[in-house]
PDB file of C-alpha atoms in Angstrom:
ATOM      1  CA  ASP A   1     144.569 141.696 313.701  1.00  0.00           C
ATOM      2  CA  ALA A   2     146.151 142.600 310.361  1.00  0.00           C
ATOM      3  CA  GLY A   3     146.637 139.007 309.272  1.00  0.00           C
ATOM      4  CA  VAL A   4     149.510 138.144 306.937  1.00  0.00           C
ATOM      5  CA  THR A   5     150.701 141.161 304.984  1.00  0.00           C
ATOM      6  CA  GLN A   6     152.924 141.102 301.921  1.00  0.00           C
ATOM      7  CA  SER A   7     154.654 143.863 300.017  1.00  0.00           C
ATOM      8  CA  PRO A   8     154.675 144.980 297.336  1.00  0.00           C
ATOM      9  CA  THR A   9     151.407 143.784 295.801  1.00  0.00           C
ATOM     10  CA  HIS A  10     152.676 144.051 292.242  1.00  0.00           C
ATOM     11  CA  LEU A  11     156.139 144.203 290.761  1.00  0.00           C
ATOM     12  CA  ILE A  12     157.600 144.287 287.261  1.00  0.00           C
ATOM     13  CA  LYS A  13     161.237 143.326 286.778  1.00  0.00           C
ATOM     14  CA  THR A  14     163.551 142.696 283.852  1.00  0.00           C
ATOM     15  CA  ARG A  15     165.252 139.380 283.150  1.00  0.00           C
ATOM     16  CA  GLY A  16     168.503 139.042 285.042  1.00  0.00           C
ATOM     17  CA  GLN A  17     167.509 141.433 287.791  1.00  0.00           C
ATOM     18  CA  GLN A  18     167.105 140.602 291.464  1.00  0.00           C
ATOM     19  CA  VAL A  19     163.957 141.028 293.539  1.00  0.00           C
ATOM     20  CA  THR A  20     163.095 141.043 297.251  1.00  0.00           C
ATOM     21  CA  LEU A  21     159.602 140.309 298.512  1.00  0.00           C
ATOM     22  CA  ARG A  22     158.518 140.908 302.091  1.00  0.00           C
ATOM     23  CA  CYS A  23     156.092 139.245 304.494  1.00  0.00           C
ATOM     24  CA  SER A  24     154.828 140.068 307.966  1.00  0.00           C
ATOM     25  CA  PRO A  25     153.182 137.083 309.644  1.00  0.00           C
ATOM     26  CA  LYS A  26     149.897 137.045 311.503  1.00  0.00           C
ATOM     27  CA  SER A  27     150.229 138.176 315.092  1.00  0.00           C
ATOM     28  CA  GLY A  28     151.467 135.335 317.290  1.00  0.00           C
ATOM     29  CA  HIS A  29     152.753 133.218 314.401  1.00  0.00           C
ATOM     30  CA  ASP A  30     156.452 132.424 314.250  1.00  0.00           C
ATOM     31  CA  THR A  31     156.676 130.143 311.206  1.00  0.00           C
ATOM     32  CA  VAL A  32     156.686 131.551 307.685  1.00  0.00           C
ATOM     33  CA  SER A  33     156.409 129.597 304.440  1.00  0.00           C
ATOM     34  CA  TRP A  34     156.775 130.874 300.891  1.00  0.00           C
ATOM     35  CA  TYR A  35     154.975 129.512 297.852  1.00  0.00           C
ATOM     36  CA  GLN A  36     155.062 130.195 294.131  1.00  0.00           C
ATOM     37  CA  GLN A  37     151.758 130.028 292.280  1.00  0.00           C
ATOM     38  CA  ALA A  38     151.928 130.100 288.491  1.00  0.00           C
ATOM     39  CA  LEU A  39     148.808 131.068 286.562  1.00  0.00           C
ATOM     40  CA  GLY A  40     146.277 128.229 286.620  1.00  0.00           C
ATOM     41  CA  GLN A  41     148.335 126.138 289.026  1.00  0.00           C
ATOM     42  CA  GLY A  42     148.293 125.411 292.729  1.00  0.00           C
ATOM     43  CA  PRO A  43     150.873 126.895 295.098  1.00  0.00           C
ATOM     44  CA  GLN A  44     154.295 125.232 295.015  1.00  0.00           C
ATOM     45  CA  PHE A  45     156.289 125.198 298.252  1.00  0.00           C
ATOM     46  CA  ILE A  46     159.573 127.129 298.113  1.00  0.00           C
ATOM     47  CA  PHE A  47     160.839 127.049 301.720  1.00  0.00           C
ATOM     48  CA  GLN A  48     159.867 127.531 305.336  1.00  0.00           C
ATOM     49  CA  TYR A  49     161.523 129.570 308.085  1.00  0.00           C
ATOM     50  CA  TYR A  50     161.336 129.049 311.818  1.00  0.00           C
ATOM     51  CA  GLU A  51     163.533 130.670 314.465  1.00  0.00           C
ATOM     52  CA  GLU A  52     165.417 132.498 311.702  1.00  0.00           C
ATOM     53  CA  GLU A  53     166.511 129.229 310.108  1.00  0.00           C
ATOM     54  CA  GLU A  54     165.398 127.554 306.898  1.00  0.00           C
ATOM     55  CA  ARG A  55     163.583 124.476 308.163  1.00  0.00           C
ATOM     56  CA  GLN A  56     162.441 122.870 304.925  1.00  0.00           C
ATOM     57  CA  ARG A  57     162.972 123.569 301.255  1.00  0.00           C
ATOM     58  CA  GLY A  58     161.074 122.578 298.158  1.00  0.00           C
ATOM     59  CA  ASN A  59     162.427 121.852 294.712  1.00  0.00           C
ATOM     60  CA  PHE A  60     163.604 125.357 293.812  1.00  0.00           C
ATOM     61  CA  PRO A  61     167.077 126.439 292.653  1.00  0.00           C
ATOM     62  CA  ASP A  62     169.536 128.340 294.803  1.00  0.00           C
ATOM     63  CA  ARG A  63     168.523 131.541 293.031  1.00  0.00           C
ATOM     64  CA  PHE A  64     165.680 131.529 295.533  1.00  0.00           C
ATOM     65  CA  SER A  65     166.812 132.447 299.017  1.00  0.00           C
ATOM     66  CA  GLY A  66     165.188 133.790 302.104  1.00  0.00           C
ATOM     67  CA  HIS A  67     165.609 135.257 305.505  1.00  0.00           C
ATOM     68  CA  GLN A  68     163.620 135.529 308.707  1.00  0.00           C
ATOM     69  CA  PHE A  69     164.119 138.357 311.165  1.00  0.00           C
ATOM     70  CA  PRO A  70     163.838 138.273 314.970  1.00  0.00           C
ATOM     71  CA  ASN A  71     160.341 139.777 314.743  1.00  0.00           C
ATOM     72  CA  TYR A  72     159.357 136.740 312.565  1.00  0.00           C
ATOM     73  CA  SER A  73     158.942 138.787 309.397  1.00  0.00           C
ATOM     74  CA  SER A  74     160.538 137.296 306.328  1.00  0.00           C
ATOM     75  CA  GLU A  75     162.005 138.113 302.942  1.00  0.00           C
ATOM     76  CA  LEU A  76     162.165 136.109 299.738  1.00  0.00           C
ATOM     77  CA  ASN A  77     164.988 136.970 297.356  1.00  0.00           C
ATOM     78  CA  VAL A  78     165.202 135.811 293.776  1.00  0.00           C
ATOM     79  CA  ASN A  79     168.387 136.413 291.779  1.00  0.00           C
ATOM     80  CA  ALA A  80     168.981 136.320 288.028  1.00  0.00           C
ATOM     81  CA  LEU A  81     165.271 136.494 287.246  1.00  0.00           C
ATOM     82  CA  LEU A  82     163.909 134.384 284.411  1.00  0.00           C
ATOM     83  CA  LEU A  83     160.679 134.874 282.478  1.00  0.00           C
ATOM     84  CA  GLY A  84     159.434 131.668 284.124  1.00  0.00           C
ATOM     85  CA  ASP A  85     159.695 133.274 287.548  1.00  0.00           C
ATOM     86  CA  SER A  86     156.599 135.323 286.723  1.00  0.00           C
ATOM     87  CA  ALA A  87     153.994 134.191 289.242  1.00  0.00           C
ATOM     88  CA  LEU A  88     152.053 135.046 292.373  1.00  0.00           C
ATOM     89  CA  TYR A  89     154.315 134.649 295.395  1.00  0.00           C
ATOM     90  CA  LEU A  90     152.455 133.745 298.537  1.00  0.00           C
ATOM     91  CA  CYS A  91     153.545 133.920 302.126  1.00  0.00           C
ATOM     92  CA  ALA A  92     151.824 131.791 304.765  1.00  0.00           C
ATOM     93  CA  SER A  93     152.278 131.934 308.522  1.00  0.00           C
ATOM     94  CA  SER A  94     151.430 129.482 311.259  1.00  0.00           C
ATOM     95  CA  PHE A  95     152.386 128.217 314.663  1.00  0.00           C
ATOM     96  CA  PRO A  96     155.046 125.484 314.532  1.00  0.00           C
ATOM     97  CA  GLY A  97     153.523 122.075 313.918  1.00  0.00           C
ATOM     98  CA  THR A  98     150.218 123.509 312.751  1.00  0.00           C
ATOM     99  CA  ASP A  99     150.848 124.180 309.094  1.00  0.00           C
ATOM    100  CA  THR A 100     147.473 122.640 308.438  1.00  0.00           C
ATOM    101  CA  GLU A 101     146.075 125.932 309.675  1.00  0.00           C
ATOM    102  CA  ALA A 102     148.386 128.243 307.771  1.00  0.00           C
ATOM    103  CA  PHE A 103     147.091 131.701 306.927  1.00  0.00           C
ATOM    104  CA  PHE A 104     148.046 133.139 303.550  1.00  0.00           C
ATOM    105  CA  GLY A 105     148.729 136.713 302.584  1.00  0.00           C
ATOM    106  CA  GLN A 106     147.282 138.269 299.451  1.00  0.00           C
ATOM    107  CA  GLY A 107     150.466 137.592 297.539  1.00  0.00           C
ATOM    108  CA  THR A 108     152.887 139.576 295.421  1.00  0.00           C
ATOM    109  CA  ARG A 109     152.317 139.414 291.671  1.00  0.00           C
ATOM    110  CA  LEU A 110     155.757 139.360 290.015  1.00  0.00           C
ATOM    111  CA  THR A 111     156.031 139.901 286.293  1.00  0.00           C
ATOM    112  CA  VAL A 112     159.408 139.379 284.616  1.00  0.00           C
ATOM    113  CA  VAL A 113     159.773 140.972 281.189  1.00  0.00           C
TER     114      VAL A 113
ATOM    115  CA  GLN B   1     151.548 111.420 287.237  1.00  0.00           C
ATOM    116  CA  LYS B   2     151.123 114.253 289.696  1.00  0.00           C
ATOM    117  CA  GLU B   3     150.697 113.418 293.381  1.00  0.00           C
ATOM    118  CA  VAL B   4     147.426 115.366 293.489  1.00  0.00           C
ATOM    119  CA  GLU B   5     145.064 115.601 290.534  1.00  0.00           C
ATOM    120  CA  GLN B   6     142.290 118.176 290.347  1.00  0.00           C
ATOM    121  CA  ASP B   7     140.133 119.093 287.357  1.00  0.00           C
ATOM    122  CA  PRO B   8     140.656 122.815 286.629  1.00  0.00           C
ATOM    123  CA  GLY B   9     137.117 123.320 285.317  1.00  0.00           C
ATOM    124  CA  PRO B  10     135.557 125.807 285.020  1.00  0.00           C
ATOM    125  CA  LEU B  11     132.486 124.394 286.717  1.00  0.00           C
ATOM    126  CA  SER B  12     129.426 126.562 286.114  1.00  0.00           C
ATOM    127  CA  VAL B  13     126.275 126.024 288.194  1.00  0.00           C
ATOM    128  CA  PRO B  14     123.069 127.971 288.906  1.00  0.00           C
ATOM    129  CA  GLU B  15     122.543 129.627 292.259  1.00  0.00           C
ATOM    130  CA  GLY B  16     121.170 127.170 294.825  1.00  0.00           C
ATOM    131  CA  ALA B  17     122.760 124.099 293.254  1.00  0.00           C
ATOM    132  CA  ILE B  18     124.767 121.525 295.177  1.00  0.00           C
ATOM    133  CA  VAL B  19     128.372 121.652 294.045  1.00  0.00           C
ATOM    134  CA  SER B  20     130.764 118.711 294.155  1.00  0.00           C
ATOM    135  CA  LEU B  21     134.510 119.363 293.876  1.00  0.00           C
ATOM    136  CA  ASN B  22     136.976 116.494 293.830  1.00  0.00           C
ATOM    137  CA  CYS B  23     140.624 115.527 294.031  1.00  0.00           C
ATOM    138  CA  THR B  24     142.457 112.254 293.659  1.00  0.00           C
ATOM    139  CA  TYR B  25     145.894 111.489 294.996  1.00  0.00           C
ATOM    140  CA  SER B  26     148.523 108.821 294.620  1.00  0.00           C
ATOM    141  CA  ASN B  27     150.608 109.132 297.795  1.00  0.00           C
ATOM    142  CA  SER B  28     149.398 106.670 300.432  1.00  0.00           C
ATOM    143  CA  ALA B  29     151.350 108.607 303.079  1.00  0.00           C
ATOM    144  CA  PHE B  30     148.961 111.552 302.919  1.00  0.00           C
ATOM    145  CA  GLN B  31     147.166 111.768 306.239  1.00  0.00           C
ATOM    146  CA  TYR B  32     145.657 115.232 306.408  1.00  0.00           C
ATOM    147  CA  PHE B  33     143.482 116.912 303.859  1.00  0.00           C
ATOM    148  CA  MET B  34     142.424 120.504 303.350  1.00  0.00           C
ATOM    149  CA  TRP B  35     140.296 122.669 301.113  1.00  0.00           C
ATOM    150  CA  TYR B  36     141.161 126.279 300.356  1.00  0.00           C
ATOM    151  CA  ARG B  37     139.115 128.929 298.574  1.00  0.00           C
ATOM    152  CA  GLN B  38     140.948 131.511 296.497  1.00  0.00           C
ATOM    153  CA  TYR B  39     139.237 134.559 295.079  1.00  0.00           C
ATOM    154  CA  SER B  40     140.755 136.249 292.069  1.00  0.00           C
ATOM    155  CA  ARG B  41     143.942 138.142 292.916  1.00  0.00           C
ATOM    156  CA  LYS B  42     143.809 137.032 296.548  1.00  0.00           C
ATOM    157  CA  GLY B  43     145.636 134.483 298.680  1.00  0.00           C
ATOM    158  CA  PRO B  44     144.074 131.105 299.525  1.00  0.00           C
ATOM    159  CA  GLU B  45     141.748 130.961 302.525  1.00  0.00           C
ATOM    160  CA  LEU B  46     141.470 127.750 304.533  1.00  0.00           C
ATOM    161  CA  LEU B  47     137.916 126.365 304.452  1.00  0.00           C
ATOM    162  CA  MET B  48     138.222 122.952 306.050  1.00  0.00           C
ATOM    163  CA  TYR B  49     140.754 120.385 307.125  1.00  0.00           C
ATOM    164  CA  THR B  50     140.433 116.807 308.268  1.00  0.00           C
ATOM    165  CA  TYR B  51     142.691 113.981 309.326  1.00  0.00           C
ATOM    166  CA  SER B  52     140.379 111.035 308.934  1.00  0.00           C
ATOM    167  CA  SER B  53     138.225 109.248 306.426  1.00  0.00           C
ATOM    168  CA  GLY B  54     134.547 110.100 306.447  1.00  0.00           C
ATOM    169  CA  ASN B  55     132.633 113.356 306.416  1.00  0.00           C
ATOM    170  CA  LYS B  56     133.186 116.681 308.151  1.00  0.00           C
ATOM    171  CA  GLU B  57     130.538 119.368 307.980  1.00  0.00           C
ATOM    172  CA  ASP B  58     130.803 123.117 308.495  1.00  0.00           C
ATOM    173  CA  GLY B  59     127.746 125.126 307.583  1.00  0.00           C
ATOM    174  CA  ARG B  60     127.068 124.749 303.860  1.00  0.00           C
ATOM    175  CA  PHE B  61     130.366 122.907 303.335  1.00  0.00           C
ATOM    176  CA  THR B  62     131.009 119.176 303.720  1.00  0.00           C
ATOM    177  CA  ALA B  63     134.438 117.617 303.243  1.00  0.00           C
ATOM    178  CA  GLN B  64     134.588 113.920 302.453  1.00  0.00           C
ATOM    179  CA  VAL B  65     137.676 111.721 302.501  1.00  0.00           C
ATOM    180  CA  ASP B  66     137.941 108.167 301.178  1.00  0.00           C
ATOM    181  CA  LYS B  67     141.478 106.972 301.887  1.00  0.00           C
ATOM    182  CA  SER B  68     140.866 103.540 300.403  1.00  0.00           C
ATOM    183  CA  SER B  69     140.091 105.140 297.029  1.00  0.00           C
ATOM    184  CA  LYS B  70     142.514 108.054 297.508  1.00  0.00           C
ATOM    185  CA  TYR B  71     139.680 110.441 296.730  1.00  0.00           C
ATOM    186  CA  ILE B  72     138.490 113.570 298.498  1.00  0.00           C
ATOM    187  CA  SER B  73     135.491 115.789 297.865  1.00  0.00           C
ATOM    188  CA  LEU B  74     134.086 119.120 298.920  1.00  0.00           C
ATOM    189  CA  PHE B  75     130.337 119.637 298.710  1.00  0.00           C
ATOM    190  CA  ILE B  76     128.766 123.068 298.788  1.00  0.00           C
ATOM    191  CA  ARG B  77     125.036 123.221 299.484  1.00  0.00           C
ATOM    192  CA  ASP B  78     122.798 126.095 298.388  1.00  0.00           C
ATOM    193  CA  SER B  79     125.600 127.618 296.340  1.00  0.00           C
ATOM    194  CA  GLN B  80     125.718 131.410 296.098  1.00  0.00           C
ATOM    195  CA  PRO B  81     127.309 133.759 293.540  1.00  0.00           C
ATOM    196  CA  SER B  82     129.727 134.748 296.322  1.00  0.00           C
ATOM    197  CA  ASP B  83     131.035 131.153 296.256  1.00  0.00           C
ATOM    198  CA  SER B  84     132.488 131.837 292.800  1.00  0.00           C
ATOM    199  CA  ALA B  85     136.206 131.276 293.267  1.00  0.00           C
ATOM    200  CA  THR B  86     138.950 128.728 292.733  1.00  0.00           C
ATOM    201  CA  TYR B  87     138.897 125.818 295.165  1.00  0.00           C
ATOM    202  CA  LEU B  88     142.216 124.182 295.974  1.00  0.00           C
ATOM    203  CA  CYS B  89     142.620 120.825 297.627  1.00  0.00           C
ATOM    204  CA  ALA B  90     145.790 120.240 299.634  1.00  0.00           C
ATOM    205  CA  MET B  91     147.137 117.296 301.531  1.00  0.00           C
ATOM    206  CA  GLY B  92     150.177 116.218 303.473  1.00  0.00           C
ATOM    207  CA  ALA B  93     151.926 113.293 305.058  1.00  0.00           C
ATOM    208  CA  GLY B  94     152.176 112.774 308.777  1.00  0.00           C
ATOM    209  CA  GLY B  95     155.262 114.471 310.184  1.00  0.00           C
ATOM    210  CA  SER B  96     155.508 116.785 307.197  1.00  0.00           C
ATOM    211  CA  TYR B  97     153.732 120.040 307.653  1.00  0.00           C
ATOM    212  CA  ILE B  98     154.165 121.128 304.057  1.00  0.00           C
ATOM    213  CA  PRO B  99     151.016 120.355 302.072  1.00  0.00           C
ATOM    214  CA  THR B 100     150.906 119.457 298.396  1.00  0.00           C
ATOM    215  CA  PHE B 101     148.288 121.428 296.494  1.00  0.00           C
ATOM    216  CA  GLY B 102     146.107 120.512 293.559  1.00  0.00           C
ATOM    217  CA  ARG B 103     145.910 122.986 290.682  1.00  0.00           C
ATOM    218  CA  GLY B 104     142.483 124.200 291.761  1.00  0.00           C
ATOM    219  CA  THR B 105     138.972 124.061 290.266  1.00  0.00           C
ATOM    220  CA  SER B 106     137.373 127.270 289.081  1.00  0.00           C
ATOM    221  CA  LEU B 107     133.742 127.493 290.227  1.00  0.00           C
ATOM    222  CA  ILE B 108     131.224 129.935 288.765  1.00  0.00           C
ATOM    223  CA  VAL B 109     127.825 130.266 290.430  1.00  0.00           C
ATOM    224  CA  HIS B 110     125.496 132.330 288.271  1.00  0.00           C
ATOM    225  CA  PRO B 111     122.342 134.017 289.565  1.00  0.00           C
TER     226      PRO B 111
END
């Protein structure tokens, strides 16, 4: 079982650019959540996808958008990057209704310069 | 005031010590509580979760919840250098499956 896999592991982008991060959930999981973790902070919830629909959203601007594919994998897109978007982006997968047992990937470290 | 408060540390202890990690919270609606361990440059790993007040034990780890005081703790017995990591508390309200995380406490166990 490969667990939750994220790509790429590291990324450097310039202000104003757009970025796409990818996540493959743990086998058997159909719910994917995305989090942003700034240095020295806990993960902040961005949004959650289930059955290819955004089910819940945290307090993040519309520059952050996502998608879930029929195979349950997911993408996080961030437009018009700001320096403050530099963070570790985490993907977590779970069965519906069991987010208390969410499994996290290793994250994508995004640096905006 | 943040919903979940957690001292960032670092907390440095000798190998074999009993470690106590704590979080306080302000939202009375929180009904489930979790502890995650996060090694440097890795994603969080779920250690324990509980829905009720009282203690829950798993090996060297004991999670304690006091809902009346809005206070949760994680105890680590016989701490090892491999326990050196950041420990995140997380909690959520019933019906909401999106937990709110603390900022994490950095633990260093030195030989």
